[in-house]
């Protein structure tokens, strides 16, 4: 550690992931953000872009993993830690395992899709060729509130559109980069 610097803890790095989640939310995406840290430095960042790209694999974690591999010039991300605001899903935990990340730190559990302790725990499955150290619940109340507030606002907007138009189809609720919710035309 350099003189005059302080060691940054998990809460600090989750804060960087939260900043990425806010970038996602600003463009109408579900507010999930991720950063990958190696040797005390952020080497990659990502936030959800599923709706913007219409890409089911454009999760914050996968974007960060791909960027980290490009930056380091290798798919092996040993010695690195993924910080993410929401427990990774099965796809993202697959990416974590395949990229050989050492550690995953996340904020909120995902009881409907989590693969790091909620529905599944792929981090320590003896059938797989890599194990991942997990730390959960870091700034969990804050990350959970971000998601709850986002979905509450989305439901309120859906109700407002339904009241104004009589009916709302699912496609009319797809986020856009300006208003946060694409309106019917």
Coordinates of N, CA and C in Angstrom, one line a residue:
X1 N 0.8 -1.2 0.0 CA 0.0 0.0 0.0 C 0.9 1.2 0.0
X2 N 0.5 2.2 -0.8 CA 1.3 3.4 -0.9 C 1.1 4.3 0.3
X3 N 2.1 5.0 0.7 CA 2.1 5.9 1.8 C 1.0 7.0 1.6
X4 N 0.2 7.2 2.7 CA -0.8 8.2 2.6 C -2.2 7.7 2.0
X5 N -2.2 6.4 1.7 CA -3.5 5.8 1.2 C -4.1 4.9 2.3
X6 N -5.4 4.7 2.2 CA -5.9 3.8 3.2 C -6.5 2.6 2.4
X7 N -6.5 1.4 3.0 CA -7.0 0.2 2.4 C -8.5 0.4 2.2
X8 N -9.0 0.0 1.1 CA -10.4 0.1 0.8 C -11.1 -1.2 1.1
X9 N -12.2 -1.2 1.8 CA -12.9 -2.4 2.2 C -14.0 -2.7 1.2
X10 N -14.7 -3.8 1.5 CA -15.8 -4.3 0.6 C -16.9 -3.3 0.5
X11 N -17.2 -2.5 1.5 CA -18.3 -1.5 1.4 C -17.9 -0.4 0.5
X12 N -16.6 -0.1 0.4 CA -16.1 0.9 -0.5 C -16.3 0.5 -1.9
X13 N -15.9 -0.8 -2.2 CA -16.0 -1.3 -3.6 C -17.5 -1.5 -4.0
X14 N -18.3 -1.9 -3.1 CA -19.7 -2.1 -3.4 C -20.3 -0.7 -3.7
X15 N -19.8 0.4 -3.1 CA -20.2 1.7 -3.5 C -19.9 2.0 -4.9
X16 N -18.8 1.5 -5.4 CA -18.4 1.7 -6.9 C -19.4 0.9 -7.7
X17 N -19.9 -0.3 -7.3 CA -20.9 -1.0 -8.0 C -22.2 -0.3 -8.0
X18 N -22.5 0.3 -6.8 CA -23.8 1.1 -6.7 C -23.8 2.3 -7.7
X19 N -22.6 2.9 -7.9 CA -22.5 4.0 -8.8 C -22.8 3.5 -10.2
X20 N -22.4 2.3 -10.5 CA -22.7 1.7 -11.8 C -24.2 1.4 -11.9
X21 N -24.8 0.9 -10.8 CA -26.2 0.6 -10.8 C -27.0 1.9 -11.1
X22 N -26.6 3.0 -10.5 CA -27.2 4.3 -10.8 C -27.2 4.7 -12.2
X23 N -26.1 4.3 -12.9 CA -25.9 4.6 -14.3 C -27.0 3.8 -15.1
X24 N -27.2 2.6 -14.7 CA -28.2 1.7 -15.3 C -29.6 2.3 -15.1
X25 N -29.9 2.7 -13.9 CA -31.2 3.3 -13.6 C -31.5 4.6 -14.4
X26 N -30.4 5.4 -14.6 CA -30.6 6.6 -15.3 C -31.0 6.4 -16.7
X27 N -30.8 5.3 -17.3 CA -31.2 5.0 -18.7 C -32.4 4.0 -18.7
X28 N -33.0 3.8 -17.6 CA -34.2 3.0 -17.5 C -34.0 1.5 -17.4
X29 N -32.8 1.2 -17.1 CA -32.4 -0.3 -16.9 C -32.6 -0.6 -15.4
X30 N -32.8 -1.9 -15.1 CA -32.8 -2.4 -13.7 C -31.5 -2.0 -13.1
X31 N -31.5 -1.3 -11.9 CA -30.3 -0.8 -11.3 C -29.4 -1.9 -10.7
X32 N -28.6 -2.5 -11.5 CA -27.6 -3.5 -11.1 C -26.3 -3.1 -11.6
X33 N -25.3 -3.0 -10.8 CA -24.0 -2.6 -11.2 C -22.9 -3.5 -10.7
X34 N -21.8 -3.5 -11.4 CA -20.7 -4.4 -11.0 C -19.3 -3.7 -11.3
X35 N -18.3 -4.1 -10.4 CA -17.0 -3.7 -10.7 C -16.1 -4.9 -10.4
X36 N -15.0 -5.0 -11.1 CA -14.0 -6.0 -10.8 C -12.7 -5.3 -10.4
X37 N -12.2 -5.8 -9.2 CA -11.1 -5.2 -8.6 C -9.9 -6.2 -8.5
X38 N -8.8 -5.8 -8.9 CA -7.5 -6.6 -8.8 C -6.4 -5.7 -8.3
X39 N -5.7 -6.2 -7.3 CA -4.6 -5.4 -6.8 C -5.0 -4.0 -6.3
X40 N -6.2 -3.9 -5.7 CA -6.6 -2.6 -5.2 C -7.1 -1.6 -6.2
X41 N -7.3 -2.0 -7.5 CA -7.7 -1.1 -8.6 C -8.9 -1.7 -9.3
X42 N -9.8 -0.8 -9.7 CA -10.9 -1.3 -10.5 C -10.3 -1.5 -11.9
X43 N -10.5 -2.8 -12.4 CA -10.1 -3.1 -13.8 C -11.2 -3.1 -14.8
X44 N -12.4 -3.2 -14.3 CA -13.6 -3.2 -15.2 C -14.8 -2.8 -14.5
X45 N -15.8 -2.3 -15.2 CA -17.1 -1.8 -14.7 C -18.2 -2.3 -15.6
X46 N -19.3 -2.5 -15.1 CA -20.5 -2.8 -15.9 C -21.8 -2.5 -15.2
X47 N -22.8 -2.3 -16.0 CA -24.1 -2.1 -15.5 C -25.1 -2.7 -16.4
X48 N -26.3 -3.1 -16.0 CA -27.3 -3.7 -16.8 C -27.5 -3.0 -18.1
X49 N -27.6 -3.7 -19.2 CA -27.9 -3.1 -20.5 C -28.8 -4.0 -21.3
X50 N -29.6 -4.9 -20.6 CA -30.4 -5.9 -21.2 C -31.5 -5.2 -22.1
X51 N -32.2 -4.2 -21.6 CA -33.2 -3.5 -22.4 C -32.6 -2.7 -23.5
X52 N -31.6 -1.9 -23.2 CA -31.0 -1.0 -24.2 C -30.5 -1.8 -25.4
X53 N -29.8 -2.9 -25.1 CA -29.2 -3.7 -26.1 C -30.1 -4.8 -26.6
X54 N -31.2 -5.0 -25.9 CA -32.1 -6.2 -26.2 C -31.3 -7.5 -26.3
X55 N -30.5 -7.6 -25.2 CA -29.5 -8.7 -25.1 C -29.7 -9.4 -23.8
X56 N -30.2 -10.6 -23.8 CA -30.5 -11.3 -22.5 C -29.2 -11.5 -21.7
X57 N -28.1 -11.5 -22.3 CA -26.8 -11.7 -21.6 C -26.1 -10.4 -21.1
X58 N -26.7 -9.3 -21.4 CA -26.1 -8.0 -21.0 C -26.3 -7.6 -19.5
X59 N -26.0 -8.6 -18.7 CA -26.0 -8.4 -17.2 C -24.7 -7.6 -16.8
X60 N -24.8 -6.9 -15.8 CA -23.7 -6.1 -15.3 C -22.4 -6.9 -15.1
X61 N -22.6 -8.1 -14.5 CA -21.5 -9.0 -14.2 C -20.8 -9.4 -15.5
X62 N -21.6 -9.9 -16.5 CA -21.0 -10.4 -17.7 C -20.3 -9.3 -18.5
X63 N -20.8 -8.1 -18.5 CA -20.2 -7.0 -19.1 C -18.8 -6.7 -18.4
X64 N -18.8 -6.7 -17.1 CA -17.6 -6.4 -16.4 C -16.6 -7.5 -16.6
X65 N -17.0 -8.8 -16.6 CA -16.1 -9.9 -16.8 C -15.5 -9.8 -18.2
X66 N -16.3 -9.5 -19.2 CA -15.7 -9.4 -20.6 C -14.7 -8.2 -20.7
X67 N -15.0 -7.1 -20.0 CA -14.1 -5.9 -20.1 C -12.8 -6.3 -19.3
X68 N -12.9 -7.0 -18.2 CA -11.7 -7.3 -17.4 C -10.8 -8.3 -18.2
X69 N -11.4 -9.2 -18.9 CA -10.6 -10.2 -19.7 C -9.9 -9.4 -20.9
X70 N -10.6 -8.5 -21.5 CA -10.0 -7.7 -22.6 C -8.8 -6.9 -22.0
X71 N -9.1 -6.2 -20.9 CA -8.1 -5.3 -20.3 C -6.8 -6.1 -19.9
X72 N -7.0 -7.3 -19.3 CA -5.9 -8.1 -18.9 C -5.3 -9.0 -20.0
X73 N -6.0 -9.1 -21.1 CA -5.5 -9.9 -22.2 C -5.5 -11.4 -21.9
X74 N -6.4 -11.8 -21.0 CA -6.6 -13.2 -20.6 C -8.0 -13.5 -20.1
X75 N -8.5 -14.7 -20.3 CA -9.8 -15.0 -19.7 C -9.7 -15.4 -18.3
X76 N -8.5 -15.7 -17.8 CA -8.3 -16.1 -16.4 C -8.2 -14.9 -15.5
X77 N -9.2 -14.7 -14.7 CA -9.2 -13.5 -13.8 C -8.8 -13.8 -12.4
X78 N -7.9 -14.7 -12.2 CA -7.5 -15.1 -10.9 C -6.9 -13.9 -10.2
X79 N -7.1 -13.9 -8.9 CA -6.6 -12.7 -8.1 C -7.5 -11.5 -8.1
X80 N -8.7 -11.7 -8.8 CA -9.6 -10.6 -8.9 C -10.9 -10.9 -8.1
X81 N -11.6 -9.8 -7.7 CA -12.9 -9.9 -7.0 C -13.9 -9.1 -7.8
X82 N -15.1 -9.8 -7.9 CA -16.3 -9.1 -8.5 C -17.1 -8.6 -7.4
X83 N -17.4 -7.3 -7.5 CA -18.4 -6.6 -6.5 C -19.6 -6.3 -7.3
X84 N -20.8 -6.7 -6.9 CA -22.0 -6.6 -7.6 C -23.2 -6.3 -6.6
X85 N -24.1 -5.4 -7.0 CA -25.1 -5.0 -6.1 C -26.2 -6.1 -5.9
X86 N -26.4 -7.0 -6.7 CA -27.4 -8.1 -6.6 C -26.7 -9.5 -6.8
X87 N -27.1 -10.4 -6.0 CA -26.6 -11.8 -6.1 C -26.6 -12.3 -7.5
X88 N -25.5 -12.8 -8.0 CA -25.5 -13.2 -9.5 C -26.4 -14.4 -9.7
X89 N -26.9 -14.4 -11.0 CA -27.8 -15.4 -11.5 C -26.9 -16.6 -11.9
X90 N -27.6 -17.7 -12.4 CA -26.8 -18.8 -12.9 C -25.9 -18.5 -14.0
X91 N -26.3 -17.7 -15.0 CA -25.5 -17.3 -16.1 C -24.2 -16.6 -15.6
X92 N -24.4 -15.6 -14.7 CA -23.3 -14.8 -14.2 C -22.4 -15.6 -13.3
X93 N -22.9 -16.5 -12.5 CA -22.1 -17.4 -11.7 C -21.3 -18.3 -12.6
X94 N -21.9 -18.7 -13.7 CA -21.1 -19.5 -14.7 C -20.0 -18.7 -15.2
X95 N -20.2 -17.4 -15.5 CA -19.1 -16.6 -16.0 C -18.0 -16.4 -15.0
X96 N -18.5 -16.3 -13.7 CA -17.5 -16.1 -12.6 C -16.6 -17.4 -12.5
X97 N -17.2 -18.5 -12.6 CA -16.5 -19.8 -12.4 C -15.6 -20.0 -13.6
X98 N -16.1 -19.8 -14.8 CA -15.3 -20.0 -16.0 C -14.1 -19.0 -16.2
X99 N -14.3 -17.8 -15.6 CA -13.2 -16.8 -15.7 C -12.2 -16.9 -14.5
X100 N -12.5 -17.8 -13.6 CA -11.7 -18.1 -12.4 C -11.5 -17.0 -11.5
X101 N -12.6 -16.1 -11.4 CA -12.5 -15.1 -10.3 C -12.4 -15.7 -9.0
X102 N -11.6 -15.1 -8.1 CA -11.4 -15.7 -6.8 C -12.5 -15.5 -5.8
X103 N -13.2 -14.3 -6.0 CA -14.2 -13.9 -5.0 C -15.3 -13.1 -5.6
X104 N -16.5 -13.3 -5.0 CA -17.7 -12.5 -5.3 C -18.2 -11.8 -4.1
X105 N -18.4 -10.5 -4.1 CA -19.0 -9.8 -3.0 C -20.3 -9.2 -3.5
X106 N -21.4 -9.4 -2.9 CA -22.7 -8.8 -3.4 C -23.5 -8.2 -2.3
X107 N -24.4 -7.3 -2.7 CA -25.2 -6.6 -1.7 C -26.5 -7.3 -1.3
X108 N -27.4 -7.5 -2.2 CA -28.7 -8.1 -1.9 C -28.8 -9.5 -2.5
X109 N -29.5 -10.3 -1.7 CA -29.9 -11.6 -2.2 C -31.0 -11.5 -3.2
X110 N -31.0 -12.5 -4.2 CA -32.0 -12.6 -5.2 C -32.8 -13.9 -5.0
X111 N -33.9 -13.9 -4.2 CA -34.6 -15.1 -3.9 C -35.2 -15.8 -5.1
X112 N -35.4 -15.0 -6.2 CA -36.0 -15.6 -7.4 C -35.1 -16.0 -8.5
X113 N -33.8 -15.6 -8.4 CA -32.9 -16.0 -9.4 C -31.4 -16.1 -9.0
X114 N -31.1 -16.0 -7.7 CA -29.8 -16.0 -7.2 C -29.1 -17.4 -7.3
X115 N -27.8 -17.4 -7.7 CA -27.1 -18.7 -7.8 C -25.8 -18.6 -6.9
X116 N -25.9 -17.8 -5.9 CA -24.8 -17.7 -4.9 C -25.3 -17.8 -3.5
X117 N -26.3 -18.7 -3.4 CA -26.9 -18.9 -2.1 C -28.4 -19.0 -2.0
X118 N -29.1 -18.2 -2.8 CA -30.6 -18.2 -2.7 C -31.2 -19.4 -3.3
X119 N -31.3 -19.5 -4.6 CA -31.9 -20.7 -5.2 C -30.8 -21.8 -5.4
X120 N -29.6 -21.4 -5.8 CA -28.5 -22.4 -6.0 C -27.3 -21.8 -5.3
X121 N -26.3 -22.6 -5.1 CA -25.0 -22.1 -4.7 C -23.9 -22.7 -5.6
X122 N -23.6 -22.1 -6.7 CA -22.6 -22.6 -7.6 C -21.2 -22.3 -7.1
X123 N -21.1 -21.5 -6.1 CA -19.7 -21.0 -5.7 C -18.9 -22.2 -5.1
X124 N -19.5 -23.2 -4.6 CA -18.8 -24.2 -3.9 C -19.3 -25.6 -4.3
X125 N -19.7 -25.8 -5.5 CA -20.2 -27.0 -6.0 C -19.0 -28.0 -6.3
X126 N -18.9 -29.1 -5.7 CA -17.8 -30.0 -5.8 C -17.7 -30.6 -7.2
X127 N -18.8 -30.5 -8.0 CA -18.9 -31.1 -9.4 C -18.2 -30.1 -10.3
X128 N -18.0 -28.9 -9.9 CA -17.3 -27.9 -10.8 C -15.8 -27.8 -10.5
X129 N -15.1 -27.3 -11.5 CA -13.6 -27.3 -11.4 C -13.1 -26.0 -10.8
X130 N -13.9 -25.2 -10.2 CA -13.4 -23.9 -9.6 C -14.4 -23.6 -8.4
X131 N -13.8 -23.1 -7.4 CA -14.6 -22.6 -6.2 C -14.4 -21.1 -6.1
X132 N -15.4 -20.5 -5.6 CA -15.4 -19.0 -5.4 C -15.7 -18.7 -4.0
X133 N -15.0 -17.8 -3.4 CA -15.3 -17.3 -2.1 C -16.4 -16.3 -2.2
X134 N -17.4 -16.3 -1.3 CA -18.5 -15.4 -1.3 C -18.6 -14.6 -0.1
X135 N -19.0 -13.3 -0.3 CA -19.3 -12.4 0.8 C -20.6 -11.8 0.4
X136 N -21.6 -11.9 1.3 CA -23.0 -11.4 0.9 C -23.4 -10.3 1.9
X137 N -24.4 -9.6 1.5 CA -25.1 -8.6 2.4 C -24.3 -7.3 2.6
X138 N -23.3 -7.0 1.8 CA -22.5 -5.8 2.0 C -23.3 -4.6 1.4
X139 N -23.7 -3.7 2.3 CA -24.6 -2.6 1.9 C -25.9 -3.1 1.4
X140 N -26.3 -4.3 1.9 CA -27.5 -5.0 1.4 C -28.8 -4.2 1.5
X141 N -29.0 -3.4 2.6 CA -30.2 -2.7 2.7 C -30.3 -1.6 1.6
X142 N -29.1 -1.0 1.4 CA -29.1 0.1 0.4 C -29.3 -0.5 -1.0
X143 N -28.7 -1.6 -1.4 CA -28.9 -2.1 -2.7 C -30.3 -2.7 -2.9
X144 N -30.8 -3.3 -1.8 CA -32.2 -3.8 -1.9 C -33.2 -2.6 -2.1
X145 N -33.0 -1.5 -1.4 CA -33.8 -0.3 -1.5 C -33.8 0.2 -2.9
X146 N -32.6 0.2 -3.5 CA -32.5 0.7 -4.9 C -33.4 -0.1 -5.8
X147 N -33.4 -1.4 -5.7 CA -34.2 -2.3 -6.5 C -35.7 -2.1 -6.2
X148 N -36.0 -2.1 -4.9 CA -37.4 -1.9 -4.5 C -38.0 -0.6 -5.1
X149 N -37.3 0.4 -4.9 CA -37.7 1.8 -5.4 C -37.9 1.8 -6.9
X150 N -37.0 1.2 -7.6 CA -37.0 1.1 -9.1 C -38.3 0.4 -9.5
X151 N -38.6 -0.7 -8.9 CA -39.8 -1.5 -9.3 C -41.1 -0.9 -8.9
X152 N -41.0 -0.2 -7.7 CA -42.2 0.5 -7.3 C -42.5 1.7 -8.2
X153 N -41.5 2.4 -8.7 CA -41.7 3.5 -9.7 C -42.2 2.9 -11.0
X154 N -41.7 1.8 -11.4 CA -42.2 1.1 -12.6 C -43.6 0.7 -12.5
X155 N -44.0 0.1 -11.4 CA -45.4 -0.2 -11.2 C -46.3 1.0 -11.2
X156 N -45.9 2.1 -10.6 CA -46.7 3.3 -10.5 C -46.8 3.9 -11.9
X157 N -45.8 3.8 -12.7 CA -45.8 4.3 -14.1 C -46.8 3.5 -14.9
X158 N -46.7 2.2 -14.7 CA -47.6 1.2 -15.4 C -49.1 1.5 -15.1
X159 N -49.3 1.8 -13.8 CA -50.7 2.1 -13.4 C -51.1 3.4 -14.0
X160 N -50.2 4.4 -14.0 CA -50.5 5.7 -14.6 C -50.9 5.6 -16.1
X161 N -50.1 4.8 -16.8 CA -50.4 4.6 -18.2 C -51.7 3.8 -18.4
X162 N -51.9 2.8 -17.6 CA -53.2 2.1 -17.7 C -54.4 3.0 -17.4
X163 N -54.3 3.8 -16.4 CA -55.4 4.8 -16.1 C -55.6 5.7 -17.3
X164 N -54.5 6.2 -18.0 CA -54.6 7.1 -19.1 C -55.1 6.4 -20.4
X165 N -54.7 5.2 -20.6 CA -54.9 4.5 -21.9 C -55.9 3.4 -21.8
X166 N -56.3 3.1 -20.6 CA -57.3 2.0 -20.4 C -56.6 0.6 -20.3
X167 N -55.5 0.4 -20.9 CA -54.8 -0.9 -20.9 C -53.3 -0.6 -21.2
X168 N -52.5 -1.4 -20.7 CA -51.0 -1.3 -20.9 C -50.5 -2.7 -21.3
X169 N -49.9 -2.8 -22.5 CA -49.3 -4.0 -22.8 C -47.9 -4.1 -22.3
X170 N -47.3 -5.3 -22.2 CA -46.0 -5.4 -21.6 C -44.9 -4.6 -22.4
X171 N -45.1 -4.6 -23.7 CA -44.0 -3.9 -24.5 C -44.0 -2.4 -24.3
X172 N -45.1 -1.9 -23.8 CA -45.2 -0.4 -23.6 C -44.4 0.0 -22.4
X173 N -44.0 -1.0 -21.6 CA -43.2 -0.7 -20.3 C -41.7 -0.9 -20.5
X174 N -41.3 -1.2 -21.7 CA -39.8 -1.3 -21.9 C -39.1 0.0 -21.7
X175 N -38.1 0.0 -20.8 CA -37.4 1.3 -20.6 C -36.8 1.9 -21.8
X176 N -36.7 3.2 -21.8 CA -36.0 3.9 -22.9 C -35.0 4.8 -22.2
X177 N -34.1 5.4 -22.9 CA -33.0 6.2 -22.3 C -33.4 7.5 -21.8
X178 N -34.6 8.0 -22.3 CA -35.0 9.4 -21.9 C -35.9 9.4 -20.7
X179 N -37.1 8.8 -20.9 CA -38.1 8.9 -19.9 C -38.0 7.7 -18.8
X180 N -37.2 6.7 -19.2 CA -37.2 5.6 -18.3 C -38.2 4.5 -18.6
X181 N -39.3 4.9 -19.3 CA -40.3 3.9 -19.7 C -40.7 4.3 -21.1
X182 N -40.7 3.4 -22.0 CA -41.1 3.7 -23.4 C -42.6 3.7 -23.4
X183 N -43.1 4.8 -24.0 CA -44.6 5.0 -24.1 C -45.1 4.4 -25.3
X184 N -46.4 4.1 -25.3 CA -47.1 3.6 -26.5 C -47.1 4.7 -27.6
X185 N -47.1 4.3 -28.8 CA -47.2 5.3 -29.9 C -48.4 5.0 -30.7

